[in-house]
mmCIF file of C-alpha atoms in Angstrom:
data_model
loop_
_atom_site.group_PDB
_atom_site.id
_atom_site.type_symbol
_atom_site.label_atom_id
_atom_site.label_comp_id
_atom_site.label_asym_id
_atom_site.label_seq_id
_atom_site.Cartn_x
_atom_site.Cartn_y
_atom_site.Cartn_z
ATOM 1 C CA MET O 944 -3.845 18.337 -76.208
ATOM 2 C CA ALA O 945 -7.407 18.488 -77.523
ATOM 3 C CA ASN O 946 -8.810 19.472 -74.114
ATOM 4 C CA ASP O 947 -6.300 22.264 -73.520
ATOM 5 C CA PRO O 948 -8.378 25.457 -73.160
ATOM 6 C CA ALA O 949 -5.500 27.592 -74.466
ATOM 7 C CA LEU O 950 -5.591 25.737 -77.789
ATOM 8 C CA SER O 951 -9.383 25.820 -77.911
ATOM 9 C CA VAL O 952 -9.347 29.588 -77.476
ATOM 10 C CA ALA O 953 -6.402 30.340 -79.743
ATOM 11 C CA ASP O 954 -7.389 28.029 -82.591
ATOM 12 C CA PRO O 955 -10.721 26.257 -82.102
ATOM 13 C CA GLN O 956 -10.550 24.809 -85.625
ATOM 14 C CA ILE O 957 -7.296 22.943 -84.945
ATOM 15 C CA ALA O 958 -8.486 22.013 -81.446
ATOM 16 C CA GLU O 959 -11.606 20.390 -82.879
ATOM 17 C CA LEU O 960 -9.628 18.539 -85.546
ATOM 18 C CA ILE O 961 -7.300 17.131 -82.881
ATOM 19 C CA ALA O 962 -10.320 16.111 -80.815
ATOM 20 C CA ALA O 963 -11.787 14.432 -83.906
ATOM 21 C CA GLU O 964 -8.566 12.508 -84.483
ATOM 22 C CA GLU O 965 -8.538 11.431 -80.844
ATOM 23 C CA ARG O 966 -12.057 10.068 -81.236
ATOM 24 C CA ARG O 967 -11.110 8.317 -84.488
ATOM 25 C CA GLN O 968 -8.112 6.633 -82.839
ATOM 26 C CA ALA O 969 -10.271 5.521 -79.921
ATOM 27 C CA ASP O 970 -13.063 4.156 -82.113
ATOM 28 C CA THR O 971 -11.068 2.231 -84.717
ATOM 29 C CA ILE O 972 -8.922 -0.885 -84.624
ATOM 30 C CA LYS O 973 -5.464 0.293 -85.614
ATOM 31 C CA LEU O 974 -3.831 -2.519 -87.618
ATOM 32 C CA ILE O 975 -1.115 -0.568 -89.425
ATOM 33 C CA PRO O 976 2.065 -2.268 -88.138
ATOM 34 C CA SER O 977 4.082 0.967 -87.991
ATOM 35 C CA GLU O 978 1.523 2.685 -85.738
ATOM 36 C CA ASN O 979 0.938 2.435 -82.011
ATOM 37 C CA TYR O 980 -0.372 4.331 -78.988
ATOM 38 C CA VAL O 981 2.135 6.163 -76.802
ATOM 39 C CA SER O 982 1.513 6.489 -73.089
ATOM 40 C CA LYS O 983 0.106 9.606 -71.478
ATOM 41 C CA ALA O 984 3.575 10.204 -70.040
ATOM 42 C CA VAL O 985 5.199 10.207 -73.497
ATOM 43 C CA LEU O 986 2.494 12.563 -74.786
ATOM 44 C CA GLU O 987 3.085 14.935 -71.886
ATOM 45 C CA ALA O 988 6.859 14.933 -72.413
ATOM 46 C CA THR O 989 6.542 15.801 -76.094
ATOM 47 C CA GLY O 990 4.160 18.692 -75.464
ATOM 48 C CA THR O 991 6.441 20.757 -73.221
ATOM 49 C CA VAL O 992 8.510 23.978 -73.140
ATOM 50 C CA LEU O 993 11.484 21.919 -74.350
ATOM 51 C CA THR O 994 10.313 22.803 -77.843
ATOM 52 C CA ASN O 995 11.464 26.387 -77.116
ATOM 53 C CA LYS O 996 15.160 25.503 -76.810
ATOM 54 C CA TYR O 997 17.856 25.237 -79.495
ATOM 55 C CA SER O 998 20.651 22.785 -78.706
ATOM 56 C CA GLU O 999 22.980 22.373 -81.666
ATOM 57 C CA GLY O 1000 25.833 20.036 -80.833
ATOM 58 C CA TYR O 1001 26.011 17.355 -78.145
ATOM 59 C CA ALA O 1002 25.887 17.323 -74.353
ATOM 60 C CA GLY O 1003 28.819 19.332 -73.008
ATOM 61 C CA LYS O 1004 29.685 20.580 -76.512
ATOM 62 C CA ARG O 1005 26.863 22.916 -77.571
ATOM 63 C CA TYR O 1006 26.874 25.999 -79.747
ATOM 64 C CA TYR O 1007 24.206 27.738 -77.653
ATOM 65 C CA GLU O 1008 24.227 28.579 -73.957
ATOM 66 C CA GLY O 1009 21.494 27.621 -71.491
ATOM 67 C CA GLN O 1010 21.918 23.851 -71.898
ATOM 68 C CA GLN O 1011 22.081 22.910 -68.197
ATOM 69 C CA VAL O 1012 18.755 21.046 -68.313
ATOM 70 C CA ILE O 1013 18.785 19.877 -71.937
ATOM 71 C CA ASP O 1014 22.159 18.172 -71.517
ATOM 72 C CA GLN O 1015 20.739 16.125 -68.641
ATOM 73 C CA ILE O 1016 17.656 15.105 -70.661
ATOM 74 C CA GLU O 1017 19.660 14.029 -73.712
ATOM 75 C CA THR O 1018 22.195 12.176 -71.543
ATOM 76 C CA LEU O 1019 19.351 10.316 -69.811
ATOM 77 C CA ALA O 1020 17.903 9.278 -73.177
ATOM 78 C CA ILE O 1021 21.322 8.078 -74.375
ATOM 79 C CA GLU O 1022 22.074 6.100 -71.210
ATOM 80 C CA ARG O 1023 18.639 4.479 -71.283
ATOM 81 C CA ALA O 1024 19.065 3.510 -74.950
ATOM 82 C CA LYS O 1025 22.449 1.963 -74.168
ATOM 83 C CA ALA O 1026 20.962 0.015 -71.268
ATOM 84 C CA VAL O 1027 17.809 -1.184 -73.059
ATOM 85 C CA PHE O 1028 19.607 -2.346 -76.194
ATOM 86 C CA GLY O 1029 22.987 -3.231 -74.688
ATOM 87 C CA VAL O 1030 25.006 -0.980 -77.000
ATOM 88 C CA GLU O 1031 28.192 1.021 -76.473
ATOM 89 C CA HIS O 1032 26.999 4.183 -78.209
ATOM 90 C CA ALA O 1033 23.650 5.815 -78.964
ATOM 91 C CA ASN O 1034 22.649 8.999 -80.763
ATOM 92 C CA VAL O 1035 19.067 10.108 -80.041
ATOM 93 C CA GLN O 1036 19.048 13.221 -82.246
ATOM 94 C CA PRO O 1037 17.889 11.989 -85.715
ATOM 95 C CA TYR O 1038 14.555 13.544 -86.638
ATOM 96 C CA SER O 1039 13.158 10.345 -88.152
ATOM 97 C CA GLY O 1040 14.142 7.021 -89.653
ATOM 98 C CA SER O 1041 15.059 8.220 -93.125
ATOM 99 C CA PRO O 1042 17.527 10.903 -91.940
ATOM 100 C CA ALA O 1043 18.982 8.351 -89.506
ATOM 101 C CA ASN O 1044 19.649 5.971 -92.388
ATOM 102 C CA LEU O 1045 21.049 8.776 -94.525
ATOM 103 C CA ALA O 1046 23.501 9.536 -91.716
ATOM 104 C CA ILE O 1047 24.816 5.975 -92.053
ATOM 105 C CA TYR O 1048 25.597 6.635 -95.717
ATOM 106 C CA MET O 1049 27.322 9.893 -94.816
ATOM 107 C CA ALA O 1050 29.388 8.166 -92.136
ATOM 108 C CA PHE O 1051 30.608 5.252 -94.253
ATOM 109 C CA LEU O 1052 30.143 5.911 -97.988
ATOM 110 C CA SER O 1053 31.103 8.454 -100.621
ATOM 111 C CA PRO O 1054 28.635 9.312 -103.430
ATOM 112 C CA GLY O 1055 28.529 6.593 -106.055
ATOM 113 C CA GLU O 1056 29.760 3.782 -103.816
ATOM 114 C CA LYS O 1057 27.739 0.585 -103.535
ATOM 115 C CA VAL O 1058 25.030 -0.175 -100.999
ATOM 116 C CA MET O 1059 23.122 -3.455 -100.845
ATOM 117 C CA GLY O 1060 19.629 -3.681 -99.411
ATOM 118 C CA LEU O 1061 16.361 -5.546 -99.632
ATOM 119 C CA GLY O 1062 14.412 -4.317 -102.655
ATOM 120 C CA LEU O 1063 11.281 -2.289 -101.958
ATOM 121 C CA PRO O 1064 8.922 -4.800 -103.658
ATOM 122 C CA SER O 1065 10.317 -7.531 -101.388
ATOM 123 C CA GLY O 1066 9.688 -5.572 -98.198
ATOM 124 C CA GLY O 1067 12.714 -3.274 -98.021
ATOM 125 C CA HIS O 1068 12.725 0.434 -97.231
ATOM 126 C CA LEU O 1069 13.125 3.368 -99.608
ATOM 127 C CA THR O 1070 16.355 4.393 -97.879
ATOM 128 C CA HIS O 1071 18.038 1.050 -98.494
ATOM 129 C CA GLY O 1072 18.947 2.182 -102.002
ATOM 130 C CA TRP O 1073 15.621 2.302 -103.835
ATOM 131 C CA SER O 1074 15.602 4.309 -107.072
ATOM 132 C CA VAL O 1075 13.151 7.067 -106.060
ATOM 133 C CA SER O 1076 15.083 7.750 -102.841
ATOM 134 C CA ALA O 1077 18.138 9.976 -102.549
ATOM 135 C CA THR O 1078 19.968 6.826 -101.461
ATOM 136 C CA GLY O 1079 19.274 5.243 -104.846
ATOM 137 C CA ALA O 1080 20.101 8.433 -106.751
ATOM 138 C CA TRP O 1081 23.356 9.256 -104.960
ATOM 139 C CA PHE O 1082 24.718 5.749 -104.425
ATOM 140 C CA THR O 1083 24.996 2.603 -106.541
ATOM 141 C CA ALA O 1084 22.297 0.242 -105.327
ATOM 142 C CA VAL O 1085 22.495 -3.540 -105.294
ATOM 143 C CA ARG O 1086 19.214 -5.204 -104.350
ATOM 144 C CA TYR O 1087 18.469 -8.623 -102.977
ATOM 145 C CA GLY O 1088 14.986 -10.092 -102.688
ATOM 146 C CA VAL O 1089 13.013 -13.040 -101.405
ATOM 147 C CA ARG O 1090 12.442 -16.487 -102.817
ATOM 148 C CA GLN O 1091 9.278 -16.826 -104.882
ATOM 149 C CA ASP O 1092 8.462 -20.221 -103.398
ATOM 150 C CA THR O 1093 8.861 -19.273 -99.713
ATOM 151 C CA GLY O 1094 8.638 -15.482 -99.532
ATOM 152 C CA ARG O 1095 11.762 -15.536 -97.354
ATOM 153 C CA ILE O 1096 15.226 -14.085 -97.858
ATOM 154 C CA ASP O 1097 17.634 -16.685 -99.265
ATOM 155 C CA MET O 1098 20.926 -16.010 -97.486
ATOM 156 C CA ASP O 1099 22.855 -18.033 -100.071
ATOM 157 C CA GLN O 1100 21.587 -15.640 -102.746
ATOM 158 C CA VAL O 1101 22.519 -12.664 -100.557
ATOM 159 C CA ARG O 1102 26.058 -14.016 -100.192
ATOM 160 C CA ASP O 1103 26.449 -14.704 -103.909
ATOM 161 C CA LEU O 1104 25.288 -11.176 -104.747
ATOM 162 C CA ALA O 1105 27.539 -9.639 -102.102
ATOM 163 C CA LEU O 1106 30.589 -11.542 -103.375
ATOM 164 C CA ALA O 1107 29.854 -10.545 -106.966
ATOM 165 C CA GLU O 1108 29.089 -6.859 -106.326
ATOM 166 C CA ARG O 1109 31.241 -6.113 -103.244
ATOM 167 C CA PRO O 1110 29.066 -3.362 -101.696
ATOM 168 C CA LYS O 1111 30.681 -1.201 -99.034
ATOM 169 C CA LEU O 1112 27.464 -1.070 -96.967
ATOM 170 C CA ILE O 1113 24.802 -3.757 -96.433
ATOM 171 C CA PHE O 1114 21.381 -3.082 -94.932
ATOM 172 C CA CYS O 1115 19.314 -5.812 -93.331
ATOM 173 C CA GLY O 1116 15.765 -5.245 -92.138
ATOM 174 C CA GLY O 1117 12.838 -3.608 -93.864
ATOM 175 C CA THR O 1118 9.320 -2.275 -93.763
ATOM 176 C CA ALA O 1119 7.263 -5.344 -94.695
ATOM 177 C CA VAL O 1120 9.307 -8.292 -93.443
ATOM 178 C CA PRO O 1121 7.158 -10.775 -91.490
ATOM 179 C CA ARG O 1122 9.997 -13.121 -90.572
ATOM 180 C CA THR O 1123 12.963 -13.114 -88.177
ATOM 181 C CA ILE O 1124 16.017 -11.307 -89.536
ATOM 182 C CA ASP O 1125 19.087 -13.557 -89.486
ATOM 183 C CA PHE O 1126 21.611 -11.061 -88.115
ATOM 184 C CA PRO O 1127 24.438 -13.638 -87.667
ATOM 185 C CA ALA O 1128 24.180 -14.723 -91.313
ATOM 186 C CA PHE O 1129 24.248 -11.128 -92.555
ATOM 187 C CA ALA O 1130 27.209 -10.371 -90.287
ATOM 188 C CA GLU O 1131 29.165 -13.312 -91.689
ATOM 189 C CA ILE O 1132 28.570 -12.119 -95.257
ATOM 190 C CA ALA O 1133 29.497 -8.514 -94.431
ATOM 191 C CA LYS O 1134 32.701 -9.678 -92.725
ATOM 192 C CA GLU O 1135 33.616 -11.856 -95.709
ATOM 193 C CA ILE O 1136 33.614 -8.879 -98.080
ATOM 194 C CA GLY O 1137 34.702 -6.210 -95.579
ATOM 195 C CA ALA O 1138 31.380 -4.332 -95.699
ATOM 196 C CA VAL O 1139 29.721 -2.302 -92.973
ATOM 197 C CA LEU O 1140 26.531 -4.013 -91.774
ATOM 198 C CA ALA O 1141 23.621 -1.758 -90.834
ATOM 199 C CA ALA O 1142 20.607 -3.315 -89.134
ATOM 200 C CA ASP O 1143 17.453 -1.275 -89.639
ATOM 201 C CA ILE O 1144 15.211 -2.398 -86.783
ATOM 202 C CA ALA O 1145 12.682 0.438 -87.055
ATOM 203 C CA HIS O 1146 9.759 -1.989 -87.103
ATOM 204 C CA ILE O 1147 10.992 -4.482 -84.535
ATOM 205 C CA ALA O 1148 12.866 -2.267 -82.032
ATOM 206 C CA GLY O 1149 10.226 -2.800 -79.352
ATOM 207 C CA LEU O 1150 10.353 -6.555 -79.911
ATOM 208 C CA VAL O 1151 14.157 -6.506 -79.637
ATOM 209 C CA ALA O 1152 13.988 -4.360 -76.489
ATOM 210 C CA GLY O 1153 11.412 -6.705 -74.978
ATOM 211 C CA GLY O 1154 13.259 -9.892 -75.888
ATOM 212 C CA ALA O 1155 10.680 -11.044 -78.443
ATOM 213 C CA HIS O 1156 13.073 -10.864 -81.433
ATOM 214 C CA PRO O 1157 16.821 -11.611 -81.612
ATOM 215 C CA SER O 1158 19.052 -8.557 -81.227
ATOM 216 C CA PRO O 1159 21.488 -7.299 -83.884
ATOM 217 C CA VAL O 1160 23.903 -6.177 -81.148
ATOM 218 C CA GLY O 1161 27.211 -7.958 -81.586
ATOM 219 C CA TYR O 1162 26.515 -8.583 -85.266
ATOM 220 C CA ALA O 1163 25.719 -5.220 -86.901
ATOM 221 C CA ASP O 1164 28.279 -2.403 -86.980
ATOM 222 C CA VAL O 1165 25.493 0.130 -86.713
ATOM 223 C CA ILE O 1166 21.815 -0.096 -85.803
ATOM 224 C CA SER O 1167 19.159 2.378 -86.871
ATOM 225 C CA THR O 1168 15.636 2.579 -85.552
ATOM 226 C CA THR O 1169 12.668 4.820 -85.280
ATOM 227 C CA THR O 1170 11.415 5.378 -81.756
ATOM 228 C CA HIS O 1171 7.700 4.898 -82.419
ATOM 229 C CA LYS O 1172 6.227 1.716 -83.944
ATOM 230 C CA THR O 1173 6.739 -1.233 -81.569
ATOM 231 C CA LEU O 1174 8.958 0.844 -79.232
ATOM 232 C CA ARG O 1175 5.938 3.058 -78.333
ATOM 233 C CA GLY O 1176 7.830 6.349 -78.254
ATOM 234 C CA PRO O 1177 7.373 9.672 -80.079
ATOM 235 C CA ARG O 1178 8.069 10.156 -83.764
ATOM 236 C CA GLY O 1179 11.869 10.207 -83.808
ATOM 237 C CA ALA O 1180 14.872 7.967 -84.418
ATOM 238 C CA MET O 1181 18.128 6.690 -82.955
ATOM 239 C CA LEU O 1182 21.448 5.387 -84.194
ATOM 240 C CA MET O 1183 23.388 2.869 -82.120
ATOM 241 C CA SER O 1184 26.819 1.334 -82.617
ATOM 242 C CA THR O 1185 30.051 0.162 -81.096
ATOM 243 C CA GLU O 1186 32.327 2.890 -79.730
ATOM 244 C CA GLU O 1187 34.496 2.453 -82.835
ATOM 245 C CA HIS O 1188 31.878 4.129 -85.042
ATOM 246 C CA ALA O 1189 30.530 6.676 -82.534
ATOM 247 C CA LYS O 1190 32.458 9.681 -83.817
ATOM 248 C CA ALA O 1191 31.642 9.077 -87.490
ATOM 249 C CA LEU O 1192 27.921 8.646 -86.800
ATOM 250 C CA ASP O 1193 27.662 11.644 -84.489
ATOM 251 C CA LYS O 1194 29.444 13.833 -87.029
ATOM 252 C CA ALA O 1195 27.112 12.605 -89.789
ATOM 253 C CA VAL O 1196 24.000 13.511 -87.776
ATOM 254 C CA PHE O 1197 25.375 16.893 -86.661
ATOM 255 C CA PRO O 1198 26.650 18.891 -88.417
ATOM 256 C CA GLY O 1199 26.352 16.569 -91.412
ATOM 257 C CA LEU O 1200 22.588 16.452 -91.838
ATOM 258 C CA GLN O 1201 20.849 18.336 -89.046
ATOM 259 C CA GLY O 1202 20.902 21.447 -86.911
ATOM 260 C CA GLY O 1203 19.382 21.548 -83.465
ATOM 261 C CA PRO O 1204 17.716 18.392 -82.126
ATOM 262 C CA HIS O 1205 14.047 18.411 -81.143
ATOM 263 C CA ASN O 1206 14.441 18.448 -77.374
ATOM 264 C CA HIS O 1207 10.770 17.742 -76.646
ATOM 265 C CA THR O 1208 11.084 14.583 -78.755
ATOM 266 C CA THR O 1209 14.289 13.622 -76.946
ATOM 267 C CA ALA O 1210 12.398 13.818 -73.640
ATOM 268 C CA GLY O 1211 9.623 11.619 -75.054
ATOM 269 C CA ILE O 1212 12.224 9.100 -76.231
ATOM 270 C CA ALA O 1213 13.752 9.043 -72.750
ATOM 271 C CA VAL O 1214 10.352 8.316 -71.194
ATOM 272 C CA ALA O 1215 9.595 5.569 -73.732
ATOM 273 C CA LEU O 1216 12.961 3.931 -73.098
ATOM 274 C CA LYS O 1217 12.316 3.944 -69.352
ATOM 275 C CA GLU O 1218 8.992 2.222 -70.042
ATOM 276 C CA ALA O 1219 10.767 -0.253 -72.358
ATOM 277 C CA SER O 1220 13.021 -1.368 -69.499
ATOM 278 C CA THR O 1221 10.109 -2.762 -67.462
ATOM 279 C CA ASP O 1222 8.719 -6.271 -67.102
ATOM 280 C CA GLU O 1223 5.367 -4.948 -68.310
ATOM 281 C CA PHE O 1224 6.986 -3.957 -71.600
ATOM 282 C CA LYS O 1225 8.557 -7.405 -71.992
ATOM 283 C CA ALA O 1226 5.106 -8.938 -71.547
ATOM 284 C CA TYR O 1227 3.688 -6.512 -74.135
ATOM 285 C CA ALA O 1228 6.416 -7.398 -76.667
ATOM 286 C CA ALA O 1229 5.754 -11.124 -76.257
ATOM 287 C CA GLN O 1230 2.002 -10.531 -76.603
ATOM 288 C CA VAL O 1231 2.521 -8.566 -79.829
ATOM 289 C CA VAL O 1232 4.049 -11.692 -81.401
ATOM 290 C CA THR O 1233 1.437 -14.026 -79.894
ATOM 291 C CA ASN O 1234 -1.327 -11.808 -81.256
ATOM 292 C CA ALA O 1235 0.278 -11.562 -84.713
ATOM 293 C CA LYS O 1236 0.508 -15.346 -84.952
ATOM 294 C CA ALA O 1237 -3.129 -15.679 -83.843
ATOM 295 C CA LEU O 1238 -4.236 -13.077 -86.382
ATOM 296 C CA ALA O 1239 -2.250 -14.811 -89.128
ATOM 297 C CA GLU O 1240 -3.790 -18.163 -88.249
ATOM 298 C CA GLY O 1241 -7.280 -16.647 -88.257
ATOM 299 C CA LEU O 1242 -6.732 -15.185 -91.707
ATOM 300 C CA ALA O 1243 -5.087 -18.313 -93.150
ATOM 301 C CA SER O 1244 -7.976 -20.454 -91.936
ATOM 302 C CA ARG O 1245 -10.289 -18.161 -93.886
ATOM 303 C CA GLY O 1246 -8.359 -18.662 -97.113
ATOM 304 C CA PHE O 1247 -6.088 -15.621 -97.107
ATOM 305 C CA ASP O 1248 -2.685 -15.987 -98.781
ATOM 306 C CA LEU O 1249 -0.029 -14.784 -96.335
ATOM 307 C CA VAL O 1250 3.381 -13.827 -97.705
ATOM 308 C CA SER O 1251 5.925 -16.367 -96.341
ATOM 309 C CA GLY O 1252 2.997 -18.350 -94.920
ATOM 310 C CA GLY O 1253 2.713 -16.447 -91.653
ATOM 311 C CA THR O 1254 4.752 -14.309 -89.261
ATOM 312 C CA ASP O 1255 7.494 -14.418 -86.634
ATOM 313 C CA ASN O 1256 7.011 -10.850 -85.448
ATOM 314 C CA HIS O 1257 4.347 -8.118 -85.353
ATOM 315 C CA LEU O 1258 3.551 -7.958 -89.058
ATOM 316 C CA VAL O 1259 1.382 -9.900 -91.495
ATOM 317 C CA LEU O 1260 1.543 -9.253 -95.245
ATOM 318 C CA ILE O 1261 -1.467 -10.476 -97.217
ATOM 319 C CA ASP O 1262 -1.570 -11.141 -100.960
ATOM 320 C CA LEU O 1263 -5.209 -10.646 -102.003
ATOM 321 C CA THR O 1264 -4.780 -11.979 -105.542
ATOM 322 C CA ASN O 1265 -6.662 -15.199 -104.752
ATOM 323 C CA LYS O 1266 -9.511 -13.111 -103.288
ATOM 324 C CA ASP O 1267 -10.054 -11.295 -106.612
ATOM 325 C CA ILE O 1268 -9.664 -7.833 -105.087
ATOM 326 C CA ALA O 1269 -6.751 -5.398 -105.107
ATOM 327 C CA GLY O 1270 -5.157 -4.045 -101.957
ATOM 328 C CA LYS O 1271 -6.364 -0.456 -102.297
ATOM 329 C CA PRO O 1272 -10.142 -1.056 -102.531
ATOM 330 C CA ALA O 1273 -9.826 -3.681 -99.789
ATOM 331 C CA ALA O 1274 -7.970 -1.287 -97.473
ATOM 332 C CA GLN O 1275 -10.506 1.472 -98.159
ATOM 333 C CA ALA O 1276 -13.433 -0.826 -97.378
ATOM 334 C CA LEU O 1277 -11.713 -2.040 -94.203
ATOM 335 C CA ASP O 1278 -11.208 1.573 -93.163
ATOM 336 C CA ARG O 1279 -14.924 2.256 -93.580
ATOM 337 C CA ALA O 1280 -15.518 -0.691 -91.266
ATOM 338 C CA GLY O 1281 -13.171 0.748 -88.639
ATOM 339 C CA LEU O 1282 -10.285 -1.622 -89.432
ATOM 340 C CA GLU O 1283 -7.305 0.599 -90.246
ATOM 341 C CA THR O 1284 -4.728 -1.020 -92.569
ATOM 342 C CA ASN O 1285 -2.516 0.035 -95.465
ATOM 343 C CA TYR O 1286 -2.442 -1.341 -98.985
ATOM 344 C CA ASN O 1287 1.012 -2.652 -99.838
ATOM 345 C CA SER O 1288 2.983 -4.280 -102.624
ATOM 346 C CA VAL O 1289 3.804 -7.954 -102.205
ATOM 347 C CA PRO O 1290 6.860 -9.782 -103.573
ATOM 348 C CA PHE O 1291 6.647 -10.303 -107.338
ATOM 349 C CA ASP O 1292 3.581 -8.066 -107.481
ATOM 350 C CA THR O 1293 2.197 -7.595 -110.982
ATOM 351 C CA ARG O 1294 0.262 -4.474 -109.985
ATOM 352 C CA LYS O 1295 1.554 -0.895 -109.570
ATOM 353 C CA PRO O 1296 2.766 0.371 -106.150
ATOM 354 C CA PHE O 1297 -0.140 2.831 -105.776
ATOM 355 C CA ASP O 1298 -2.620 0.094 -106.642
ATOM 356 C CA PRO O 1299 -0.934 -3.079 -105.350
ATOM 357 C CA SER O 1300 -2.109 -6.613 -104.640
ATOM 358 C CA GLY O 1301 -1.572 -6.645 -100.908
ATOM 359 C CA VAL O 1302 -2.547 -5.296 -97.528
ATOM 360 C CA ARG O 1303 -0.121 -4.928 -94.605
ATOM 361 C CA ILE O 1304 -1.352 -5.346 -91.037
ATOM 362 C CA GLY O 1305 0.159 -5.730 -87.571
ATOM 363 C CA THR O 1306 -0.580 -6.052 -83.889
ATOM 364 C CA PRO O 1307 1.397 -3.410 -81.910
ATOM 365 C CA ALA O 1308 -1.535 -1.039 -81.365
ATOM 366 C CA VAL O 1309 -4.193 -3.648 -80.616
ATOM 367 C CA THR O 1310 -1.805 -5.234 -78.127
ATOM 368 C CA SER O 1311 -1.251 -1.873 -76.447
ATOM 369 C CA ARG O 1312 -5.015 -1.734 -75.968
ATOM 370 C CA GLY O 1313 -4.942 -5.074 -74.144
ATOM 371 C CA MET O 1314 -6.463 -7.258 -76.853
ATOM 372 C CA GLY O 1315 -5.527 -10.924 -77.111
ATOM 373 C CA PRO O 1316 -5.922 -13.990 -79.371
ATOM 374 C CA ALA O 1317 -9.738 -14.085 -79.029
ATOM 375 C CA GLU O 1318 -9.961 -10.538 -80.358
ATOM 376 C CA MET O 1319 -7.492 -11.406 -83.133
ATOM 377 C CA ASP O 1320 -9.825 -14.154 -84.345
ATOM 378 C CA ALA O 1321 -12.756 -11.739 -84.274
ATOM 379 C CA ILE O 1322 -10.719 -9.239 -86.295
ATOM 380 C CA ALA O 1323 -9.803 -11.945 -88.822
ATOM 381 C CA GLY O 1324 -13.508 -12.754 -89.168
ATOM 382 C CA TRP O 1325 -14.425 -9.114 -89.768
ATOM 383 C CA PHE O 1326 -11.523 -8.803 -92.208
ATOM 384 C CA ASP O 1327 -12.949 -11.708 -94.210
ATOM 385 C CA GLU O 1328 -16.488 -10.327 -94.138
ATOM 386 C CA VAL O 1329 -15.428 -6.859 -95.268
ATOM 387 C CA VAL O 1330 -13.246 -8.106 -98.130
ATOM 388 C CA GLU O 1331 -16.135 -10.205 -99.444
ATOM 389 C CA ALA O 1332 -18.562 -7.313 -98.955
ATOM 390 C CA ALA O 1333 -16.249 -4.919 -100.808
ATOM 391 C CA LYS O 1334 -16.261 -7.187 -103.847
ATOM 392 C CA LYS O 1335 -20.073 -7.143 -103.915
ATOM 393 C CA GLY O 1336 -20.520 -3.487 -103.048
ATOM 394 C CA ASP O 1337 -22.319 -4.624 -99.882
ATOM 395 C CA GLU O 1338 -22.125 -1.504 -97.713
ATOM 396 C CA GLN O 1339 -24.697 -2.859 -95.250
ATOM 397 C CA THR O 1340 -22.297 -5.555 -94.087
ATOM 398 C CA ILE O 1341 -19.504 -3.008 -93.822
ATOM 399 C CA GLU O 1342 -21.731 -0.752 -91.696
ATOM 400 C CA ARG O 1343 -22.681 -3.680 -89.459
ATOM 401 C CA VAL O 1344 -19.031 -4.592 -88.932
ATOM 402 C CA ARG O 1345 -18.319 -0.940 -88.106
ATOM 403 C CA LYS O 1346 -20.859 -1.089 -85.269
ATOM 404 C CA GLU O 1347 -19.372 -4.341 -83.979
ATOM 405 C CA VAL O 1348 -15.899 -2.787 -84.083
ATOM 406 C CA LEU O 1349 -17.197 0.133 -82.014
ATOM 407 C CA ASP O 1350 -18.521 -2.316 -79.431
ATOM 408 C CA LEU O 1351 -15.096 -3.968 -79.178
ATOM 409 C CA THR O 1352 -13.053 -0.758 -78.996
ATOM 410 C CA ALA O 1353 -15.291 0.457 -76.172
ATOM 411 C CA GLN O 1354 -14.120 -2.548 -74.133
ATOM 412 C CA PHE O 1355 -10.414 -1.822 -74.691
ATOM 413 C CA PRO O 1356 -9.616 1.882 -74.066
ATOM 414 C CA ALA O 1357 -6.601 3.148 -75.999
ATOM 415 C CA PRO O 1358 -3.609 4.244 -73.890
ATOM 416 C CA GLY O 1359 -2.870 7.953 -73.709
ATOM 417 C CA LEU O 1360 -6.260 9.096 -75.020
ATOM 418 C CA GLY O 1361 -8.978 10.985 -73.207
#
């Protein structure tokens, strides 16, 4: 940690940079929907001597000796994942979300076979078969999208495309999807064509765990998720499935794609999953959605164009076209004001991905700080002020908002910091 004297002595430059990042996280309003604050306990677990140990293989079947403790830690993480999500099998070894998804391909597809996923411009993820990803280069991608009039996935269109193309694997879920994923409808389509259904719940895993979003369990053959984002764990990933697919998935992760798991991350995942089993976490998950709806309403009332008209989860996607400003300059101005967002493509965007029309925001981190609907309305007001100021080059307003943001963050200490 930043205050560790060993780090300060060994590498004061890195120690100061970590301290600076800690201050930045404390002093800004984190609105990026894929970011959150982990607890002090999760931080402590990830910064331990577990990083010293190699553990290729699985509990009871390792290729290195000295696994007496590691096997217990990984087994705890697996059992907690199974209990929190209600699944028959869990693998907690994937390094991150993209390798976890790639393991699904390795388990079920051969190179060149068809995969169907939500297109990147419509809110899908790179690993669902997008062209610049290995998944798009090594497999034949079929992409569905959203309706132009509603911004929502049209399940009739998904079915028609699936029947015409007959993909072997279908992904549902994405990275900028503000609405509830209809797992039963996807499952029905996958069953009709004999495809494997993979639910990527990386963004909504914490909401699923806390009962604030329907679960894919019982519908999807395999579930992939990161362990950070709404789940509030360390940067890692998990794969979950029925027992039927356990062997294929485990073999795809190791030895298919990875060597030794990151045991310090596994411990952090175990801690986060224990936290996710509590009533306090359920209340947090519900508040994430309440806050997102309040933030969406605050923005809509100020004339912002929200993709799909609002949100059902933690995420709000804003099309800034009607505000006469692109996503990138807006996001940069918001960052100067202490409102941390990311610029993002919107469905049917006419601008390039690195200079898109939209901004993506979410409420996991502000909810972890204890903020509620009143603060969401204040944030929506600042958002409006900064966007207008950015168009005029009005840095004074941006500086004023920055000071007001500092006043608010001081009232809501960030978990795990300090």
